[in-house]
PDB file of C-alpha atoms and ligand atoms in Angstrom:
ATOM      1  CA  MET A   1     -42.487 364.063 247.472  1.00  0.00           C
ATOM      2  CA  ASP A   2     -39.952 360.413 246.346  1.00  0.00           C
ATOM      3  CA  SER A   3     -36.592 360.513 244.485  1.00  0.00           C
ATOM      4  CA  PHE A   4     -38.085 361.377 241.228  1.00  0.00           C
ATOM      5  CA  GLU A   5     -41.088 363.851 241.923  1.00  0.00           C
ATOM      6  CA  GLN A   6     -38.072 366.084 243.223  1.00  0.00           C
ATOM      7  CA  LEU A   7     -35.729 365.682 240.853  1.00  0.00           C
ATOM      8  CA  ALA A   8     -38.535 366.529 238.703  1.00  0.00           C
ATOM      9  CA  CYS A   9     -39.256 369.382 240.587  1.00  0.00           C
ATOM     10  CA  TRP A  10     -36.467 371.100 240.739  1.00  0.00           C
ATOM     11  CA  ALA A  11     -36.154 370.527 236.558  1.00  0.00           C
ATOM     12  CA  PHE A  12     -38.484 371.926 235.584  1.00  0.00           C
ATOM     13  CA  ASN A  13     -39.049 374.337 238.320  1.00  0.00           C
ATOM     14  CA  CYS A  14     -42.267 374.124 239.706  1.00  0.00           C
ATOM     15  CA  ASP A  15     -44.163 372.572 242.894  1.00  0.00           C
ATOM     16  CA  ARG A  16     -45.364 368.483 242.873  1.00  0.00           C
ATOM     17  CA  ALA A  17     -48.909 369.723 242.035  1.00  0.00           C
ATOM     18  CA  GLN A  18     -47.661 372.098 239.252  1.00  0.00           C
ATOM     19  CA  LEU A  19     -45.834 368.807 238.335  1.00  0.00           C
ATOM     20  CA  TYR A  20     -49.030 366.260 237.623  1.00  0.00           C
ATOM     21  CA  THR A  21     -51.810 369.050 235.959  1.00  0.00           C
ATOM     22  CA  GLY A  22     -48.624 370.567 233.681  1.00  0.00           C
ATOM     23  CA  ASP A  23     -48.780 373.588 234.850  1.00  0.00           C
ATOM     24  CA  TYR A  24     -45.025 373.733 233.706  1.00  0.00           C
ATOM     25  CA  ALA A  25     -42.891 374.686 231.232  1.00  0.00           C
ATOM     26  CA  ALA A  26     -41.096 372.642 229.814  1.00  0.00           C
ATOM     27  CA  ASP A  27     -38.134 374.446 227.653  1.00  0.00           C
ATOM     28  CA  GLU A  28     -35.135 371.954 225.980  1.00  0.00           C
ATOM     29  CA  GLU A  29     -32.952 373.218 229.408  1.00  0.00           C
ATOM     30  CA  ASN A  30     -34.890 372.267 231.632  1.00  0.00           C
ATOM     31  CA  ILE A  31     -35.283 368.710 229.893  1.00  0.00           C
ATOM     32  CA  GLN A  32     -31.707 368.151 229.424  1.00  0.00           C
ATOM     33  CA  LEU A  33     -31.671 369.549 232.942  1.00  0.00           C
ATOM     34  CA  PHE A  34     -34.032 366.609 233.628  1.00  0.00           C
ATOM     35  CA  HIS A  35     -32.409 363.956 231.889  1.00  0.00           C
ATOM     36  CA  ASP A  36     -28.958 364.341 233.697  1.00  0.00           C
ATOM     37  CA  ALA A  37     -30.286 364.647 237.058  1.00  0.00           C
ATOM     38  CA  LEU A  38     -31.536 361.015 236.532  1.00  0.00           C
ATOM     39  CA  ASP A  39     -29.042 359.917 235.515  1.00  0.00           C
ATOM     40  CA  SER A  40     -26.884 361.736 238.150  1.00  0.00           C
ATOM     41  CA  TYR A  41     -28.870 359.455 240.517  1.00  0.00           C
ATOM     42  CA  ALA A  42     -28.817 356.551 238.595  1.00  0.00           C
ATOM     43  CA  ARG A  43     -24.767 356.707 238.691  1.00  0.00           C
ATOM     44  CA  GLY A  44     -25.413 356.503 242.723  1.00  0.00           C
ATOM     45  CA  ILE A  45     -25.898 360.529 243.923  1.00  0.00           C
ATOM     46  CA  PRO A  46     -28.385 361.137 246.100  1.00  0.00           C
ATOM     47  CA  VAL A  47     -31.327 363.589 245.232  1.00  0.00           C
ATOM     48  CA  GLN A  48     -30.008 366.007 248.015  1.00  0.00           C
ATOM     49  CA  TYR A  49     -26.866 366.746 246.098  1.00  0.00           C
ATOM     50  CA  ILE A  50     -28.534 366.566 242.497  1.00  0.00           C
ATOM     51  CA  THR A  51     -30.715 369.406 243.608  1.00  0.00           C
ATOM     52  CA  GLY A  52     -27.922 370.818 246.213  1.00  0.00           C
ATOM     53  CA  GLU A  53     -30.911 371.772 248.453  1.00  0.00           C
ATOM     54  CA  ALA A  54     -31.642 369.635 252.157  1.00  0.00           C
ATOM     55  CA  GLU A  55     -34.168 369.954 254.713  1.00  0.00           C
ATOM     56  CA  PHE A  56     -33.729 369.874 257.791  1.00  0.00           C
ATOM     57  CA  MET A  57     -36.159 371.508 261.359  1.00  0.00           C
ATOM     58  CA  GLY A  58     -37.733 372.458 258.255  1.00  0.00           C
ATOM     59  CA  PHE A  59     -35.039 374.908 257.268  1.00  0.00           C
ATOM     60  CA  ASP A  60     -33.642 375.253 253.944  1.00  0.00           C
ATOM     61  CA  PHE A  61     -29.950 374.030 253.691  1.00  0.00           C
ATOM     62  CA  ASP A  62     -27.783 374.226 250.523  1.00  0.00           C
ATOM     63  CA  VAL A  63     -25.618 370.960 250.831  1.00  0.00           C
ATOM     64  CA  ASN A  64     -22.867 369.649 247.874  1.00  0.00           C
ATOM     65  CA  PRO A  65     -20.153 367.074 248.237  1.00  0.00           C
ATOM     66  CA  SER A  66     -17.967 368.734 251.257  1.00  0.00           C
ATOM     67  CA  VAL A  67     -20.771 368.137 253.318  1.00  0.00           C
ATOM     68  CA  LEU A  68     -22.936 365.787 255.156  1.00  0.00           C
ATOM     69  CA  ILE A  69     -26.154 366.164 254.468  1.00  0.00           C
ATOM     70  CA  PRO A  70     -28.285 366.249 257.198  1.00  0.00           C
ATOM     71  CA  ARG A  71     -30.596 363.183 258.693  1.00  0.00           C
ATOM     72  CA  PRO A  72     -33.674 363.251 259.723  1.00  0.00           C
ATOM     73  CA  GLU A  73     -32.529 361.570 263.132  1.00  0.00           C
ATOM     74  CA  THR A  74     -30.205 364.130 263.818  1.00  0.00           C
ATOM     75  CA  GLU A  75     -33.027 366.184 264.178  1.00  0.00           C
ATOM     76  CA  ILE A  76     -34.538 364.560 267.717  1.00  0.00           C
ATOM     77  CA  LEU A  77     -30.933 365.761 268.798  1.00  0.00           C
ATOM     78  CA  VAL A  78     -32.530 369.515 268.226  1.00  0.00           C
ATOM     79  CA  GLU A  79     -35.590 368.953 269.398  1.00  0.00           C
ATOM     80  CA  ARG A  80     -34.303 367.253 272.737  1.00  0.00           C
ATOM     81  CA  VAL A  81     -31.076 370.125 273.176  1.00  0.00           C
ATOM     82  CA  LEU A  82     -33.922 372.965 272.552  1.00  0.00           C
ATOM     83  CA  THR A  83     -35.884 371.201 275.842  1.00  0.00           C
ATOM     84  CA  LEU A  84     -32.898 370.412 277.979  1.00  0.00           C
ATOM     85  CA  ILE A  85     -32.673 374.518 277.619  1.00  0.00           C
ATOM     86  CA  GLU A  86     -35.239 375.135 278.731  1.00  0.00           C
ATOM     87  CA  ARG A  87     -35.955 372.282 281.293  1.00  0.00           C
ATOM     88  CA  GLU A  88     -32.249 373.443 282.868  1.00  0.00           C
ATOM     89  CA  GLY A  89     -33.554 377.152 281.693  1.00  0.00           C
ATOM     90  CA  ILE A  90     -30.343 378.039 281.252  1.00  0.00           C
ATOM     91  CA  SER A  91     -30.470 381.359 280.035  1.00  0.00           C
ATOM     92  CA  GLU A  92     -28.189 382.853 277.199  1.00  0.00           C
ATOM     93  CA  PRO A  93     -26.490 379.823 276.073  1.00  0.00           C
ATOM     94  CA  SER A  94     -23.036 379.788 275.178  1.00  0.00           C
ATOM     95  CA  ILE A  95     -22.961 376.326 272.500  1.00  0.00           C
ATOM     96  CA  LEU A  96     -20.694 375.010 270.213  1.00  0.00           C
ATOM     97  CA  ASP A  97     -21.257 373.088 267.252  1.00  0.00           C
ATOM     98  CA  LEU A  98     -18.707 370.674 266.850  1.00  0.00           C
ATOM     99  CA  GLY A  99     -18.285 369.508 263.011  1.00  0.00           C
ATOM    100  CA  THR A 100     -20.974 371.441 261.614  1.00  0.00           C
ATOM    101  CA  GLY A 101     -21.056 370.575 258.375  1.00  0.00           C
ATOM    102  CA  SER A 102     -23.606 372.617 256.514  1.00  0.00           C
ATOM    103  CA  GLY A 103     -24.346 374.007 260.271  1.00  0.00           C
ATOM    104  CA  ALA A 104     -27.599 372.140 260.028  1.00  0.00           C
ATOM    105  CA  ILE A 105     -27.325 371.800 263.597  1.00  0.00           C
ATOM    106  CA  ALA A 106     -25.633 375.250 264.654  1.00  0.00           C
ATOM    107  CA  VAL A 107     -28.298 376.987 262.348  1.00  0.00           C
ATOM    108  CA  SER A 108     -31.029 375.388 263.230  1.00  0.00           C
ATOM    109  CA  LEU A 109     -30.367 375.812 266.994  1.00  0.00           C
ATOM    110  CA  THR A 110     -29.599 379.500 266.401  1.00  0.00           C
ATOM    111  CA  LYS A 111     -32.598 380.263 264.690  1.00  0.00           C
ATOM    112  CA  LEU A 112     -35.184 378.219 267.407  1.00  0.00           C
ATOM    113  CA  SER A 113     -33.583 379.404 270.999  1.00  0.00           C
ATOM    114  CA  PRO A 114     -32.461 383.040 270.386  1.00  0.00           C
ATOM    115  CA  SER A 115     -30.707 384.185 272.715  1.00  0.00           C
ATOM    116  CA  CYS A 116     -27.809 381.146 272.578  1.00  0.00           C
ATOM    117  CA  LYS A 117     -24.461 382.250 271.628  1.00  0.00           C
ATOM    118  CA  MET A 118     -22.967 379.434 269.070  1.00  0.00           C
ATOM    119  CA  VAL A 119     -20.114 379.166 267.166  1.00  0.00           C
ATOM    120  CA  ALA A 120     -19.708 375.813 264.940  1.00  0.00           C
ATOM    121  CA  SER A 121     -16.448 374.533 263.494  1.00  0.00           C
ATOM    122  CA  ASP A 122     -14.938 372.532 261.096  1.00  0.00           C
ATOM    123  CA  VAL A 123     -11.469 370.843 260.028  1.00  0.00           C
ATOM    124  CA  SER A 124     -12.552 371.532 256.691  1.00  0.00           C
ATOM    125  CA  GLU A 125     -12.343 375.044 254.974  1.00  0.00           C
ATOM    126  CA  GLU A 126     -15.355 374.150 252.046  1.00  0.00           C
ATOM    127  CA  ALA A 127     -17.408 372.855 254.839  1.00  0.00           C
ATOM    128  CA  LEU A 128     -16.926 375.448 257.155  1.00  0.00           C
ATOM    129  CA  GLU A 129     -17.978 377.931 253.819  1.00  0.00           C
ATOM    130  CA  VAL A 130     -20.882 376.070 253.151  1.00  0.00           C
ATOM    131  CA  GLY A 131     -22.706 376.653 257.106  1.00  0.00           C
ATOM    132  CA  ARG A 132     -21.274 379.681 256.638  1.00  0.00           C
ATOM    133  CA  GLU A 133     -23.860 380.061 253.696  1.00  0.00           C
ATOM    134  CA  ASN A 134     -26.655 378.390 255.085  1.00  0.00           C
ATOM    135  CA  ALA A 135     -25.998 381.116 258.400  1.00  0.00           C
ATOM    136  CA  ALA A 136     -26.444 383.629 256.038  1.00  0.00           C
ATOM    137  CA  ALA A 137     -29.294 382.257 254.260  1.00  0.00           C
ATOM    138  CA  ASN A 138     -31.515 381.621 257.147  1.00  0.00           C
ATOM    139  CA  GLY A 139     -31.086 384.920 258.504  1.00  0.00           C
ATOM    140  CA  VAL A 140     -28.694 383.753 261.618  1.00  0.00           C
ATOM    141  CA  GLY A 141     -25.051 384.830 259.648  1.00  0.00           C
ATOM    142  CA  ASP A 142     -24.211 387.697 262.570  1.00  0.00           C
ATOM    143  CA  ARG A 143     -25.634 385.541 264.871  1.00  0.00           C
ATOM    144  CA  ILE A 144     -22.935 382.266 264.673  1.00  0.00           C
ATOM    145  CA  GLU A 145     -18.978 382.596 264.774  1.00  0.00           C
ATOM    146  CA  PHE A 146     -17.261 379.901 262.558  1.00  0.00           C
ATOM    147  CA  ILE A 147     -14.310 378.581 262.966  1.00  0.00           C
ATOM    148  CA  LEU A 148     -11.771 376.252 261.411  1.00  0.00           C
ATOM    149  CA  SER A 149     -11.004 373.890 263.660  1.00  0.00           C
ATOM    150  CA  ASP A 150      -9.556 370.256 264.414  1.00  0.00           C
ATOM    151  CA  LEU A 151     -11.976 368.858 267.509  1.00  0.00           C
ATOM    152  CA  PHE A 152     -11.089 371.223 269.519  1.00  0.00           C
ATOM    153  CA  GLU A 153      -8.040 372.294 268.665  1.00  0.00           C
ATOM    154  CA  ARG A 154      -8.459 375.957 267.384  1.00  0.00           C
ATOM    155  CA  ILE A 155     -11.446 376.519 270.482  1.00  0.00           C
ATOM    156  CA  PRO A 156      -9.775 379.482 272.285  1.00  0.00           C
ATOM    157  CA  GLY A 157      -9.299 377.329 275.910  1.00  0.00           C
ATOM    158  CA  ARG A 158     -10.049 380.297 277.696  1.00  0.00           C
ATOM    159  CA  ARG A 159     -13.232 379.315 276.503  1.00  0.00           C
ATOM    160  CA  LYS A 160     -16.293 377.140 278.303  1.00  0.00           C
ATOM    161  CA  PHE A 161     -19.858 376.111 277.310  1.00  0.00           C
ATOM    162  CA  ASP A 162     -22.849 375.200 278.400  1.00  0.00           C
ATOM    163  CA  LEU A 163     -23.218 372.392 275.755  1.00  0.00           C
ATOM    164  CA  VAL A 164     -21.366 370.871 273.620  1.00  0.00           C
ATOM    165  CA  ILE A 165     -22.986 369.311 270.968  1.00  0.00           C
ATOM    166  CA  SER A 166     -21.274 366.944 267.751  1.00  0.00           C
ATOM    167  CA  ASN A 167     -22.807 364.505 265.120  1.00  0.00           C
ATOM    168  CA  PRO A 168     -19.347 363.246 264.499  1.00  0.00           C
ATOM    169  CA  PRO A 169     -17.779 360.891 261.913  1.00  0.00           C
ATOM    170  CA  TYR A 170     -19.028 357.112 263.882  1.00  0.00           C
ATOM    171  CA  VAL A 171     -18.901 354.588 261.043  1.00  0.00           C
ATOM    172  CA  PRO A 172     -16.422 351.627 261.591  1.00  0.00           C
ATOM    173  CA  SER A 173     -13.549 351.907 258.711  1.00  0.00           C
ATOM    174  CA  GLU A 174     -14.225 348.349 258.533  1.00  0.00           C
ATOM    175  CA  ASP A 175     -17.430 348.965 257.104  1.00  0.00           C
ATOM    176  CA  TYR A 176     -17.098 352.108 255.067  1.00  0.00           C
ATOM    177  CA  ASP A 177     -16.695 349.962 252.287  1.00  0.00           C
ATOM    178  CA  SER A 178     -19.533 348.293 252.363  1.00  0.00           C
ATOM    179  CA  LEU A 179     -21.976 351.593 252.330  1.00  0.00           C
ATOM    180  CA  PRO A 180     -24.338 351.861 249.989  1.00  0.00           C
ATOM    181  CA  PRO A 181     -23.200 354.062 247.137  1.00  0.00           C
ATOM    182  CA  GLU A 182     -25.696 357.393 248.209  1.00  0.00           C
ATOM    183  CA  VAL A 183     -23.791 357.315 251.347  1.00  0.00           C
ATOM    184  CA  ARG A 184     -20.752 356.599 249.972  1.00  0.00           C
ATOM    185  CA  SER A 185     -20.740 359.549 247.822  1.00  0.00           C
ATOM    186  CA  GLU A 186     -20.354 361.472 250.843  1.00  0.00           C
ATOM    187  CA  PRO A 187     -17.679 363.352 252.133  1.00  0.00           C
ATOM    188  CA  LYS A 188     -15.476 360.296 253.853  1.00  0.00           C
ATOM    189  CA  ILE A 189     -13.769 362.612 255.837  1.00  0.00           C
ATOM    190  CA  ALA A 190     -17.569 363.155 257.501  1.00  0.00           C
ATOM    191  CA  LEU A 191     -18.514 359.948 258.151  1.00  0.00           C
ATOM    192  CA  ASP A 192     -15.581 357.061 258.982  1.00  0.00           C
ATOM    193  CA  GLY A 193     -14.838 357.136 262.440  1.00  0.00           C
ATOM    194  CA  GLY A 194     -11.532 354.946 262.523  1.00  0.00           C
ATOM    195  CA  GLN A 195     -11.425 351.493 264.362  1.00  0.00           C
ATOM    196  CA  LYS A 196     -15.096 350.697 265.456  1.00  0.00           C
ATOM    197  CA  GLY A 197     -15.761 354.266 264.096  1.00  0.00           C
ATOM    198  CA  LEU A 198     -15.103 355.664 268.308  1.00  0.00           C
ATOM    199  CA  GLU A 199     -11.860 357.054 267.282  1.00  0.00           C
ATOM    200  CA  PHE A 200     -13.825 360.877 267.305  1.00  0.00           C
ATOM    201  CA  TYR A 201     -15.725 360.194 270.768  1.00  0.00           C
ATOM    202  CA  LYS A 202     -12.561 358.533 273.058  1.00  0.00           C
ATOM    203  CA  LYS A 203     -11.071 362.179 271.776  1.00  0.00           C
ATOM    204  CA  ILE A 204     -14.417 364.399 272.171  1.00  0.00           C
ATOM    205  CA  ILE A 205     -15.496 363.442 275.477  1.00  0.00           C
ATOM    206  CA  PRO A 206     -11.908 363.447 277.684  1.00  0.00           C
ATOM    207  CA  ASP A 207     -11.745 366.872 275.944  1.00  0.00           C
ATOM    208  CA  ALA A 208     -15.264 368.036 275.830  1.00  0.00           C
ATOM    209  CA  ALA A 209     -15.086 367.962 279.541  1.00  0.00           C
ATOM    210  CA  LYS A 210     -12.083 370.339 279.608  1.00  0.00           C
ATOM    211  CA  ARG A 211     -14.045 372.838 278.216  1.00  0.00           C
ATOM    212  CA  LEU A 212     -17.791 371.884 279.554  1.00  0.00           C
ATOM    213  CA  ASP A 213     -19.471 374.537 282.322  1.00  0.00           C
ATOM    214  CA  ARG A 214     -20.033 372.263 285.361  1.00  0.00           C
ATOM    215  CA  GLY A 215     -23.519 371.548 285.104  1.00  0.00           C
ATOM    216  CA  GLY A 216     -22.730 371.690 281.282  1.00  0.00           C
ATOM    217  CA  TYR A 217     -23.801 369.086 278.983  1.00  0.00           C
ATOM    218  CA  LEU A 218     -21.851 366.975 275.939  1.00  0.00           C
ATOM    219  CA  ILE A 219     -24.569 365.770 273.556  1.00  0.00           C
ATOM    220  CA  LEU A 220     -23.280 363.635 270.730  1.00  0.00           C
ATOM    221  CA  GLU A 221     -25.011 361.135 267.815  1.00  0.00           C
ATOM    222  CA  ILE A 222     -23.299 357.917 267.776  1.00  0.00           C
ATOM    223  CA  GLY A 223     -23.896 354.738 265.747  1.00  0.00           C
ATOM    224  CA  TYR A 224     -25.580 352.048 265.654  1.00  0.00           C
ATOM    225  CA  GLY A 225     -24.463 349.875 268.390  1.00  0.00           C
ATOM    226  CA  GLN A 226     -22.095 352.111 269.999  1.00  0.00           C
ATOM    227  CA  ALA A 227     -23.595 352.851 273.141  1.00  0.00           C
ATOM    228  CA  ARG A 228     -22.120 350.872 275.301  1.00  0.00           C
ATOM    229  CA  ALA A 229     -18.753 351.664 274.651  1.00  0.00           C
ATOM    230  CA  ILE A 230     -19.638 355.273 274.829  1.00  0.00           C
ATOM    231  CA  LYS A 231     -21.158 354.641 278.342  1.00  0.00           C
ATOM    232  CA  ASP A 232     -18.007 353.636 278.971  1.00  0.00           C
ATOM    233  CA  LEU A 233     -15.757 355.993 277.642  1.00  0.00           C
ATOM    234  CA  PHE A 234     -18.331 358.067 279.756  1.00  0.00           C
ATOM    235  CA  GLU A 235     -17.347 356.174 282.685  1.00  0.00           C
ATOM    236  CA  SER A 236     -13.707 356.507 282.164  1.00  0.00           C
ATOM    237  CA  ALA A 237     -13.744 360.507 281.670  1.00  0.00           C
ATOM    238  CA  GLY A 238     -14.570 360.370 285.512  1.00  0.00           C
ATOM    239  CA  SER A 239     -16.530 363.423 284.678  1.00  0.00           C
ATOM    240  CA  TYR A 240     -19.607 363.593 283.608  1.00  0.00           C
ATOM    241  CA  GLY A 241     -22.830 362.224 284.976  1.00  0.00           C
ATOM    242  CA  ASP A 242     -26.100 361.684 284.694  1.00  0.00           C
ATOM    243  CA  ILE A 243     -26.275 359.799 281.340  1.00  0.00           C
ATOM    244  CA  GLU A 244     -28.620 359.124 278.977  1.00  0.00           C
ATOM    245  CA  ILE A 245     -29.406 357.518 275.889  1.00  0.00           C
ATOM    246  CA  LEU A 246     -32.443 358.508 272.986  1.00  0.00           C
ATOM    247  CA  LYS A 247     -33.504 356.081 270.348  1.00  0.00           C
ATOM    248  CA  ASP A 248     -34.023 356.955 267.005  1.00  0.00           C
ATOM    249  CA  TYR A 249     -37.165 356.653 264.893  1.00  0.00           C
ATOM    250  CA  ASN A 250     -36.418 352.760 264.085  1.00  0.00           C
ATOM    251  CA  ASP A 251     -35.762 351.792 267.922  1.00  0.00           C
ATOM    252  CA  ILE A 252     -31.960 352.688 267.831  1.00  0.00           C
ATOM    253  CA  ASP A 253     -29.911 354.175 270.673  1.00  0.00           C
ATOM    254  CA  ARG A 254     -28.797 356.905 268.922  1.00  0.00           C
ATOM    255  CA  ILE A 255     -28.015 359.851 270.705  1.00  0.00           C
ATOM    256  CA  VAL A 256     -26.290 360.890 274.032  1.00  0.00           C
ATOM    257  CA  PHE A 257     -27.106 363.052 276.957  1.00  0.00           C
ATOM    258  CA  ALA A 258     -23.616 363.955 279.442  1.00  0.00           C
ATOM    259  CA  LYS A 259     -23.935 366.202 282.364  1.00  0.00           C
ATOM    260  CA  ARG A 260     -20.531 367.634 283.051  1.00  0.00           C
ATOM    261  CA  ARG A 261     -20.222 367.223 286.537  1.00  0.00           C
TER     262      ARG A 261
HETATM  263  N1  LIG B   1     -26.057 358.357 259.110  1.00  0.00           N
HETATM  264  C1  LIG B   1     -24.868 358.672 259.036  1.00  0.00           C
HETATM  265  C2  LIG B   1     -25.201 357.562 258.024  1.00  0.00           C
HETATM  266  O1  LIG B   1     -26.209 356.946 258.024  1.00  0.00           O
HETATM  267  C3  LIG B   1     -23.457 358.826 259.943  1.00  0.00           C
HETATM  268  C4  LIG B   1     -23.389 360.243 260.229  1.00  0.00           C
HETATM  269  C5  LIG B   1     -21.958 360.090 260.886  1.00  0.00           C
HETATM  270  O2  LIG B   1     -20.902 359.610 260.581  1.00  0.00           O
HETATM  271  N2  LIG B   1     -21.887 360.707 261.748  1.00  0.00           N
HETATM  272  O3  LIG B   1     -24.497 356.726 257.420  1.00  0.00           O
END
């Protein structure tokens, strides 16, 4: 569905077929809703914030402007993590999703890897609230532990993980102002990755080494043109090997896997 259809179906509470056969009720309230939706859309508000819904890995997520809208590229990350768990034969994997936002990664992995033990953290209380709601709505509310934490700050130090996953903010601060208005209506705190967009990786890569079990993996989503620098960060951390970089649907380096030695 295109954006127009999505907004119409949402406002008139119908599906796409019903929309085109006129099989929907359009009372004053629906019409007003549609009108306001188009108005917001024209002002650069993303469809997902207008409807409050986004789909990820075939699951439904509530979103609002305190969380990033889940992206299709991130589905590649989730799929490859599932493959990794299977390939390495990790039973009951303990996983940390750092900066979970809407909970897209944590919730879908928990749904698709029924034996995993998931911890999901975020620095934003509002985001954590959205993540919790999404976990509950997808039936995994009791299987994910949500922790309010600035990166690893409040993740109990004694805990070790098989996998640490993060899609941190990675847009270079220098580029933030030239992002399209839709993207700028997402939380800046989830996008602005500081100088060259690398500030979060500089913290996560060395710190994750202390939180990973030997043989565990750090899995990161990265931004355009950052693969070289990220590889260097892994190499200078000294405790990782088997670095693998995967491309997204646009042939851009997007996901990095590194094994804790
Ligand atoms: N993928 C987002 C974008 O398109 C950035 C997400 C992030 O910083 N983690 O701008």
